[in-house]
Amino acid sequence: MTNRIIYISMLLVGSLSMLTGVAHAQQVSFMKDVAPVLLRRCAGCHGDKKAEGGYRLHTFDYLLTPGDSDERPVVSSQPEESLLLHRILEKDDSIRMPQKDDSLAVAEISLIKKWISEGAIFDGTESGKRFVTQLPPREHPVSPESYRVSVPAQTIVSHPEKNQIAISGYHEVLIWDLDEMKLIKRLQNLPQRIQSVIWTQTAEQLFVAGGTPGEYGELSLVDVDSGERTKVFGTFDDIVLCCAVNSDGNRVAVGTAAKETRMYDVKTSELLWQARSHSNWVTGVAFSHDDRFVVTTSRDQTAKVHSAHDGTLFTIYNGHRLQLGGQSGRFTINDIRSDSNTRLLYSAGEGSSIRVWDPVKAKNENGTAADMEGRFFKMGHTRFIAHNLGDQVLTLKIHGDKLAVAGANGRINIFRISDGQEMASFDGHRDWVFSLDFSADGSRIISGDFSGEIRVWDIEAQQVLKILQARPNQ
């Protein structure tokens, strides 16, 4: 033990010599300086979902609680007695934290050591709450000037009036002019991955949802002219996967990989309610036609219907888990859309068909165990549209009487909602198609795939009009 203390002390002397003048001049803040490092570099193996060596550090209480070794992780004012620091400085990379990764930067180690030396003071709000819920929104880095390769086009959204599209990039959203095939704006300093983008009703701002998988999520409003984040609604302990806005534009709902659904007031940023009703990722979210419900889909094979007012669970739609109308079930659901004309919901994922259903009828069909026989007899209000993709559906979009679907085999099919008949089919993408949107007038469909290729299709002529790579300075 003595040799280890001497070795650590020598390293710390060297580390402190490299610490910035600011860190020397002021006391280290746990929430500002230390917690972000622990979350970024350590929480993946020592968090609420995983606890290597029986140790967790996603809350301050857990940070101070010994793991399987029974040694104290943090000893106030005694860094040489703190196991956390020992493991961070360990030479043996099979023991060092983080394992199978680069060691912490010298400045990061010095901050942790200095914080312990100063008394290991906690300056958060509640020691039992997850750090991520107490941290302010992150300051994101600027995007690279150019990309070596294209990033996946996770989301595309057409401008409501102009012939422009917003495409997700790396720490940014890219605005493209489709007439000139020109990149006209880069909205930067955003989360690493952008999963959902929605224009506000005035098209002056964008709702931007995304984050870093397994670590951080964020929902924000971004001003299109200035590129500034004008509002951050909330941060999350995992990436935000989906986002939807109600018809009045005054409520926004999101779903995350942490199985969470939240509703915010757009004007005040107030969190109206949150729910954890799913047992896996929340993959899709939509408001019902009358804004009465918020409906979420998940990898747990269910769709949950919540009251939009307070988040109360209204019913569960199990149409992707049951054998209905000759369609087998037990499938992951990847996306959901609401149609104001038919007043129905359209959900799809794995399996050969799109489910078309009504949330109120779904509740009536659920019933209780006491009327199980009767329910099975009357079950079946769900309609099915065979999507003919030959693989799972990844995304859905609705415009008027058109329903577009795309998926893992690179194909895009468009159906007429009124009769379920296929109107057009497009092949050309060589990778998974993650994103779709119609042009403002509904005459074209824009699609984006995993390789970053964007295609603009003429629906009536059934041909590709333009192809671009979604990366700057290519």
Coordinates of C-alpha atoms in Angstrom, one line a residue:
M1 CA 0.0 0.0 0.0
T2 CA 2.9 2.4 0.9
N3 CA 4.5 2.0 -2.6
R4 CA 1.1 2.7 -4.2
I5 CA 0.6 5.9 -2.2
I6 CA 4.1 7.1 -3.1
Y7 CA 3.5 6.4 -6.8
I8 CA 0.1 8.1 -6.8
S9 CA 1.6 11.1 -4.9
M10 CA 4.3 11.5 -7.6
L11 CA 1.8 11.4 -10.4
L12 CA -0.4 13.9 -8.7
V13 CA 2.4 16.4 -8.3
G14 CA 3.0 16.1 -12.0
S15 CA -0.6 16.4 -12.8
L16 CA -1.1 19.5 -10.7
S17 CA 1.7 21.2 -12.4
M18 CA -0.3 21.0 -15.7
L19 CA -3.6 22.2 -14.2
T20 CA -4.9 25.5 -15.5
G21 CA -4.6 28.7 -13.6
V22 CA -8.3 28.9 -13.3
A23 CA -8.6 25.6 -11.5
H24 CA -5.8 26.6 -9.1
A25 CA -7.4 30.0 -8.4
Q26 CA -10.9 28.8 -7.4
Q27 CA -12.4 25.9 -5.6
V28 CA -13.3 22.9 -7.8
S29 CA -17.1 22.5 -8.3
F30 CA -18.3 18.9 -8.2
M31 CA -21.3 19.4 -10.4
K32 CA -19.5 21.7 -12.9
D33 CA -16.1 20.1 -13.0
V34 CA -16.1 16.6 -11.7
A35 CA -19.6 15.1 -12.3
P36 CA -19.4 15.6 -16.2
V37 CA -16.1 13.7 -16.3
L38 CA -17.5 10.8 -14.3
L39 CA -20.6 10.6 -16.4
R40 CA -18.7 10.8 -19.7
R41 CA -15.9 8.4 -18.8
C42 CA -17.1 6.1 -16.0
A43 CA -20.9 5.9 -15.8
G44 CA -21.1 3.4 -18.7
C45 CA -19.7 0.7 -16.5
H46 CA -20.7 2.1 -13.1
G47 CA -24.1 3.6 -13.6
D48 CA -27.8 2.8 -12.9
K49 CA -27.9 0.2 -15.6
K50 CA -24.5 -1.5 -15.1
A51 CA -22.3 -1.8 -12.0
E52 CA -18.9 -3.4 -12.6
G53 CA -17.4 -4.6 -9.4
G54 CA -20.6 -3.8 -7.6
Y55 CA -19.9 0.0 -7.8
R56 CA -22.1 2.8 -9.2
L57 CA -21.4 6.5 -9.4
H58 CA -24.4 8.0 -11.1
T59 CA -25.5 9.7 -7.9
F60 CA -23.4 11.2 -5.1
D61 CA -24.7 8.7 -2.6
Y62 CA -23.6 5.9 -4.8
L63 CA -20.3 7.6 -5.5
L64 CA -19.4 7.4 -1.8
T65 CA -20.7 3.8 -1.3
P66 CA -18.0 1.0 -1.6
G67 CA -18.4 -1.7 -4.2
D68 CA -17.4 -5.3 -3.8
S69 CA -13.9 -4.3 -2.6
D70 CA -15.4 -2.6 0.5
E71 CA -12.7 0.1 0.2
R72 CA -14.0 3.7 0.4
P73 CA -14.1 5.3 -3.1
V74 CA -13.8 8.8 -1.8
V75 CA -12.2 9.9 1.5
S76 CA -12.8 13.6 2.2
S77 CA -9.5 15.6 2.1
Q78 CA -7.5 12.4 1.6
P79 CA -7.0 11.6 -2.1
E80 CA -4.2 9.1 -1.3
E81 CA -6.8 7.0 0.6
S82 CA -9.5 7.3 -2.1
L83 CA -9.9 4.1 -4.1
L84 CA -11.6 6.1 -7.0
L85 CA -8.3 8.0 -7.5
H86 CA -6.2 4.8 -7.2
R87 CA -8.2 3.1 -9.9
I88 CA -8.0 6.2 -12.2
L89 CA -4.2 6.3 -11.8
E90 CA -3.6 2.6 -11.9
K91 CA -0.8 1.5 -14.4
D92 CA -2.4 -1.9 -15.2
D93 CA -5.1 -1.1 -17.8
S94 CA -7.0 -4.3 -16.7
I95 CA -7.6 -2.6 -13.4
R96 CA -7.5 1.1 -14.3
M97 CA -10.7 3.0 -14.7
P98 CA -12.0 3.3 -17.4
Q99 CA -11.1 -0.2 -18.5
K100 CA -10.4 -0.9 -22.2
D101 CA -10.3 2.8 -23.0
D102 CA -7.9 5.7 -22.8
S103 CA -7.0 7.0 -19.4
L104 CA -8.5 10.2 -18.2
A105 CA -6.7 13.4 -19.2
V106 CA -4.1 14.8 -16.8
A107 CA -6.3 17.9 -16.2
E108 CA -9.3 15.8 -15.5
I109 CA -7.4 13.7 -12.9
S110 CA -6.0 16.8 -11.3
L111 CA -9.5 18.3 -10.9
I112 CA -10.8 15.1 -9.2
K113 CA -7.7 15.0 -6.9
K114 CA -8.1 18.7 -6.0
W115 CA -11.8 18.3 -5.4
I116 CA -11.1 15.4 -2.9
S117 CA -8.3 17.5 -1.3
E118 CA -10.7 20.4 -0.8
G119 CA -13.1 18.2 1.2
A120 CA -15.1 16.3 -1.5
I121 CA -17.9 18.9 -1.3
F122 CA -21.2 18.1 -3.0
D123 CA -22.7 21.3 -4.5
G124 CA -25.7 19.7 -6.3
T125 CA -29.3 19.8 -5.2
E126 CA -29.9 16.3 -4.0
S127 CA -27.3 13.6 -3.2
G128 CA -29.7 10.8 -4.1
K129 CA -30.6 12.1 -7.6
R130 CA -28.8 11.2 -10.8
F131 CA -26.1 13.7 -11.7
V132 CA -27.5 14.0 -15.2
T133 CA -30.8 15.4 -13.9
Q134 CA -28.9 18.1 -12.0
L135 CA -26.5 19.2 -14.6
P136 CA -27.1 22.3 -16.8
P137 CA -27.4 21.7 -20.6
R138 CA -24.1 20.9 -22.2
E139 CA -22.1 23.2 -24.3
H140 CA -21.6 21.3 -27.5
P141 CA -18.5 21.5 -29.7
V142 CA -18.5 23.1 -33.2
S143 CA -18.9 20.6 -36.0
P144 CA -15.9 19.7 -38.2
E145 CA -15.3 22.0 -41.2
S146 CA -15.8 19.0 -43.4
Y147 CA -16.7 15.3 -42.9
R148 CA -14.3 12.5 -44.0
V149 CA -17.4 10.4 -44.6
S150 CA -21.1 11.2 -44.5
V151 CA -23.0 10.6 -41.3
P152 CA -26.3 8.7 -41.3
A153 CA -29.3 10.9 -42.2
Q154 CA -31.3 10.1 -39.1
T155 CA -33.9 12.8 -39.8
I156 CA -35.1 14.9 -42.7
V157 CA -37.8 17.6 -42.6
S158 CA -39.0 19.7 -45.4
H159 CA -39.5 23.5 -45.0
P160 CA -43.3 24.2 -44.9
E161 CA -43.1 26.7 -47.7
K162 CA -39.6 26.9 -49.3
N163 CA -37.9 24.2 -51.4
Q164 CA -35.5 23.5 -48.5
I165 CA -34.8 20.6 -46.2
A166 CA -33.2 20.3 -42.7
I167 CA -31.0 17.3 -42.3
S168 CA -29.3 15.9 -39.2
G169 CA -25.5 16.2 -39.1
Y170 CA -22.7 15.7 -36.6
H171 CA -23.2 18.2 -33.8
E172 CA -25.3 20.2 -36.3
V173 CA -28.4 20.5 -38.5
L174 CA -27.7 21.2 -42.2
I175 CA -30.2 23.4 -44.2
W176 CA -30.1 22.6 -48.0
D177 CA -31.6 24.4 -50.9
L178 CA -33.0 21.8 -53.3
D179 CA -33.4 24.1 -56.2
E180 CA -29.7 24.9 -56.3
M181 CA -28.6 21.7 -54.5
K182 CA -26.6 24.0 -52.2
L183 CA -25.8 23.9 -48.5
I184 CA -27.1 27.3 -47.3
K185 CA -26.8 27.1 -43.5
R186 CA -25.1 25.1 -40.7
L187 CA -26.8 25.2 -37.3
Q188 CA -23.9 24.1 -35.1
N189 CA -23.0 23.5 -31.4
L190 CA -25.8 20.9 -31.1
P191 CA -25.8 17.4 -29.6
Q192 CA -23.7 14.7 -31.2
R193 CA -26.5 12.8 -32.9
I194 CA -29.7 14.5 -34.0
Q195 CA -32.6 12.1 -34.1
S196 CA -35.6 14.4 -34.7
V197 CA -36.1 17.9 -36.2
I198 CA -39.4 19.8 -36.5
W199 CA -40.0 23.2 -37.9
T200 CA -42.1 25.5 -35.7
Q201 CA -45.3 26.9 -37.2
T202 CA -43.6 30.1 -38.3
A203 CA -40.6 28.2 -39.6
E204 CA -38.3 30.6 -37.8
Q205 CA -37.0 28.0 -35.4
L206 CA -36.5 24.2 -35.2
F207 CA -37.2 21.7 -32.4
V208 CA -34.0 19.7 -32.2
A209 CA -33.9 16.4 -30.3
G210 CA -30.9 14.1 -29.9
G211 CA -27.9 13.5 -27.7
T212 CA -25.1 10.9 -27.1
P213 CA -26.3 7.3 -26.9
G214 CA -26.2 5.8 -23.4
E215 CA -25.0 9.1 -21.9
Y216 CA -27.0 12.3 -22.6
G217 CA -30.1 13.6 -24.3
E218 CA -31.5 17.0 -25.0
L219 CA -34.5 18.8 -26.5
S220 CA -33.9 22.4 -27.6
L221 CA -35.2 25.2 -29.9
V222 CA -32.8 26.6 -32.4
D223 CA -33.2 29.9 -34.2
V224 CA -32.7 29.3 -37.9
D225 CA -31.3 32.7 -38.7
S226 CA -28.8 33.0 -35.9
G227 CA -28.1 29.4 -35.3
E228 CA -28.4 29.9 -31.5
R229 CA -30.1 27.6 -29.1
T230 CA -32.8 29.9 -27.8
K231 CA -34.2 27.4 -25.4
V232 CA -33.3 24.0 -23.8
F233 CA -36.4 22.3 -22.5
G234 CA -34.7 19.5 -20.7
T235 CA -31.7 17.2 -20.5
F236 CA -32.0 13.4 -20.2
D237 CA -29.8 10.5 -19.1
D238 CA -29.9 8.9 -22.6
I239 CA -30.5 10.1 -26.1
V240 CA -33.8 11.5 -27.2
L241 CA -35.1 9.4 -30.1
C242 CA -38.3 11.0 -31.1
C243 CA -40.3 14.2 -30.9
A244 CA -43.8 15.5 -31.8
V245 CA -45.6 18.8 -31.5
N246 CA -49.4 19.2 -31.1
S247 CA -51.6 21.0 -33.7
D248 CA -51.5 24.3 -31.8
G249 CA -47.7 24.3 -31.5
N250 CA -47.8 24.9 -27.8
R251 CA -47.0 21.4 -26.5
V252 CA -44.0 19.2 -27.4
A253 CA -43.6 15.5 -26.4
V254 CA -40.4 13.4 -26.6
G255 CA -39.4 9.8 -26.1
T256 CA -35.9 8.5 -25.1
A257 CA -33.7 5.5 -25.1
A258 CA -34.1 5.6 -21.3
K259 CA -37.7 4.4 -21.7
E260 CA -39.0 7.9 -20.8
T261 CA -41.7 10.1 -22.2
R262 CA -42.0 13.8 -21.4
M263 CA -44.3 16.7 -22.2
Y264 CA -43.3 20.3 -22.2
D265 CA -45.0 23.7 -22.5
V266 CA -43.4 25.3 -25.6
K267 CA -43.8 28.9 -24.4
T268 CA -42.7 28.5 -20.7
S269 CA -40.4 25.4 -21.1
E270 CA -42.3 23.9 -18.1
L271 CA -42.2 20.1 -17.7
L272 CA -45.9 19.2 -17.7
W273 CA -45.5 15.5 -17.0
Q274 CA -43.2 12.5 -17.5
A275 CA -43.8 8.8 -17.7
R276 CA -41.8 5.6 -17.8
S277 CA -44.5 3.2 -19.0
H278 CA -42.3 1.3 -21.5
S279 CA -39.8 -1.5 -20.7
N280 CA -37.5 -0.6 -23.7
W281 CA -36.6 2.4 -25.9
V282 CA -39.4 4.8 -26.8
T283 CA -39.0 4.8 -30.6
G284 CA -41.9 6.9 -31.8
V285 CA -44.3 9.5 -30.5
A286 CA -47.4 11.2 -31.9
F287 CA -50.3 13.3 -30.9
S288 CA -53.8 11.9 -31.7
H289 CA -55.8 13.9 -34.3
D290 CA -57.6 15.9 -31.6
D291 CA -54.5 16.3 -29.4
R292 CA -56.3 14.3 -26.7
F293 CA -53.7 11.6 -26.5
V294 CA -49.9 11.3 -26.8
V295 CA -49.1 7.8 -28.2
T296 CA -45.7 6.2 -27.9
T297 CA -44.2 3.2 -29.5
S298 CA -41.3 1.0 -28.3
R299 CA -39.0 -1.9 -28.8
D300 CA -41.1 -3.6 -26.2
Q301 CA -43.7 -4.3 -28.9
T302 CA -46.4 -2.1 -27.5
A303 CA -47.9 1.3 -28.1
K304 CA -48.9 3.2 -25.0
V305 CA -51.7 5.8 -25.1
H306 CA -51.3 8.6 -22.6
S307 CA -53.6 11.4 -21.7
A308 CA -52.0 14.5 -23.2
H309 CA -53.2 16.5 -20.3
D310 CA -51.4 14.8 -17.5
G311 CA -49.7 11.7 -18.9
T312 CA -52.1 9.2 -17.3
L313 CA -52.0 5.8 -19.2
F314 CA -55.2 5.5 -21.1
T315 CA -54.6 2.2 -22.7
I316 CA -52.1 -0.2 -24.2
Y317 CA -52.3 -1.2 -27.9
N318 CA -51.0 -4.8 -28.3
G319 CA -51.7 -5.1 -32.0
H320 CA -48.0 -5.7 -32.7
R321 CA -47.9 -8.6 -30.2
L322 CA -51.0 -10.5 -31.3
Q323 CA -52.1 -12.8 -34.2
L324 CA -54.8 -10.6 -35.8
G325 CA -56.5 -10.9 -39.1
G326 CA -53.9 -13.4 -40.4
Q327 CA -51.0 -11.0 -39.4
S328 CA -48.6 -12.5 -36.9
G329 CA -47.3 -10.4 -34.0
R330 CA -44.6 -9.9 -31.4
F331 CA -42.7 -7.3 -33.3
T332 CA -40.7 -4.2 -32.4
I333 CA -42.4 -1.0 -33.3
N334 CA -40.2 1.7 -34.9
D335 CA -42.5 4.6 -35.7
I336 CA -46.0 5.9 -35.5
R337 CA -48.0 8.7 -37.2
S338 CA -51.4 10.2 -36.7
D339 CA -53.7 11.1 -39.6
S340 CA -56.1 14.0 -39.0
N341 CA -58.4 13.0 -41.9
T342 CA -59.1 9.4 -40.9
R343 CA -58.5 10.2 -37.2
L344 CA -56.5 7.0 -37.0
L345 CA -53.0 6.0 -35.9
Y346 CA -50.5 4.2 -38.2
S347 CA -47.7 2.2 -36.6
A348 CA -45.1 -0.1 -38.1
G349 CA -41.8 -1.8 -37.4
E350 CA -40.9 -5.4 -37.8
G351 CA -43.4 -7.6 -39.6
S352 CA -45.0 -7.4 -43.0
S353 CA -47.7 -4.8 -42.4
I354 CA -48.6 -1.4 -41.1
R355 CA -51.2 -1.4 -38.3
V356 CA -54.0 1.1 -38.6
W357 CA -55.9 1.6 -35.4
D358 CA -58.0 3.8 -33.1
P359 CA -56.9 4.4 -29.4
V360 CA -60.5 4.4 -28.0
K361 CA -61.4 1.2 -29.7
A362 CA -58.1 -0.3 -28.6
K363 CA -59.1 0.5 -25.0
N364 CA -62.5 -1.1 -25.5
E365 CA -60.9 -4.3 -26.8
N366 CA -58.4 -4.5 -23.9
G367 CA -61.1 -5.0 -21.2
T368 CA -60.2 -7.2 -18.2
A369 CA -59.3 -10.8 -17.6
A370 CA -63.0 -11.4 -16.6
D371 CA -64.2 -10.8 -20.2
M372 CA -61.2 -12.4 -22.0
E373 CA -63.3 -14.7 -24.1
G374 CA -65.5 -11.9 -25.3
R375 CA -62.5 -9.7 -26.1
F376 CA -60.9 -12.3 -28.3
F377 CA -64.2 -12.7 -30.1
K378 CA -64.5 -9.0 -30.9
M379 CA -60.8 -8.2 -31.2
G380 CA -60.0 -7.0 -34.7
H381 CA -60.8 -3.3 -35.3
T382 CA -57.2 -3.0 -36.6
R383 CA -56.7 -2.7 -40.3
F384 CA -53.5 -3.8 -42.0
I385 CA -51.6 -2.4 -45.0
A386 CA -49.1 -4.8 -46.4
H387 CA -46.0 -2.6 -47.0
N388 CA -44.2 -5.0 -49.4
L389 CA -40.8 -3.8 -48.2
G390 CA -39.5 -7.3 -47.6
D391 CA -37.9 -6.1 -44.3
Q392 CA -38.8 -3.9 -41.3
V393 CA -40.2 -0.4 -41.6
L394 CA -38.0 2.2 -40.0
T395 CA -40.0 5.4 -40.7
L396 CA -43.5 6.5 -41.8
K397 CA -44.8 9.9 -43.1
I398 CA -48.3 11.1 -44.0
H399 CA -49.3 13.9 -46.4
G400 CA -52.9 14.3 -47.3
D401 CA -54.1 10.9 -48.7
K402 CA -50.5 9.6 -49.0
L403 CA -48.7 7.3 -46.6
A404 CA -45.0 6.8 -47.3
V405 CA -42.9 4.0 -45.6
A406 CA -39.3 3.1 -45.9
G407 CA -37.0 0.6 -44.2
A408 CA -34.1 -1.7 -43.9
N409 CA -33.9 -2.9 -47.5
G410 CA -33.6 0.6 -49.0
R411 CA -37.0 0.7 -50.7
I412 CA -39.7 3.4 -50.3
N413 CA -43.4 2.6 -50.9
I414 CA -46.2 5.1 -51.0
F415 CA -49.8 4.1 -50.4
R416 CA -53.2 5.9 -50.9
I417 CA -54.7 6.0 -47.4
S418 CA -58.3 6.0 -48.6
D419 CA -58.1 2.5 -50.1
G420 CA -54.7 1.2 -49.0
Q421 CA -53.5 0.7 -52.5
E422 CA -49.8 1.2 -53.5
M423 CA -49.3 4.4 -55.5
A424 CA -45.6 4.3 -56.1
S425 CA -42.4 2.4 -55.2
F426 CA -38.8 3.6 -55.3
D427 CA -35.6 1.6 -55.3
G428 CA -32.1 3.1 -55.3
H429 CA -30.9 3.4 -51.8
R430 CA -28.2 0.8 -51.0
D431 CA -28.6 1.1 -47.2
W432 CA -31.2 1.4 -44.5
V433 CA -33.6 4.4 -45.1
F434 CA -33.9 6.1 -41.7
S435 CA -35.7 9.3 -42.8
L436 CA -38.5 10.5 -45.0
D437 CA -40.5 13.6 -45.7
F438 CA -42.9 15.0 -48.3
S439 CA -42.3 18.3 -50.0
A440 CA -44.7 21.0 -48.9
D441 CA -47.0 20.4 -51.9
G442 CA -46.8 16.6 -51.6
S443 CA -45.5 16.0 -55.1
R444 CA -42.1 14.8 -54.1
I445 CA -40.7 12.6 -51.3
I446 CA -37.2 13.1 -49.9
S447 CA -35.4 10.2 -48.3
G448 CA -32.1 9.7 -46.4
D449 CA -30.2 6.6 -45.5
F450 CA -27.5 5.3 -43.2
S451 CA -24.7 6.2 -45.7
G452 CA -25.8 9.8 -45.7
E453 CA -27.3 9.7 -49.2
I454 CA -30.3 12.0 -49.8
R455 CA -32.6 11.3 -52.7
V456 CA -35.5 13.5 -54.0
W457 CA -38.2 11.6 -55.9
D458 CA -41.0 12.7 -58.1
I459 CA -44.0 10.7 -57.0
E460 CA -46.2 10.9 -60.1
A461 CA -43.3 10.2 -62.5
Q462 CA -41.9 7.6 -60.1
Q463 CA -38.3 8.7 -60.7
V464 CA -35.4 10.2 -58.8
L465 CA -34.8 13.9 -59.5
K466 CA -31.8 14.6 -57.4
I467 CA -29.1 12.9 -55.3
L468 CA -26.8 14.5 -52.7
Q469 CA -24.5 13.5 -49.9
A470 CA -25.5 15.1 -46.6
R471 CA -22.2 16.5 -45.6
P472 CA -20.6 20.0 -45.7
N473 CA -17.7 20.9 -48.0
Q474 CA -17.7 17.6 -49.8

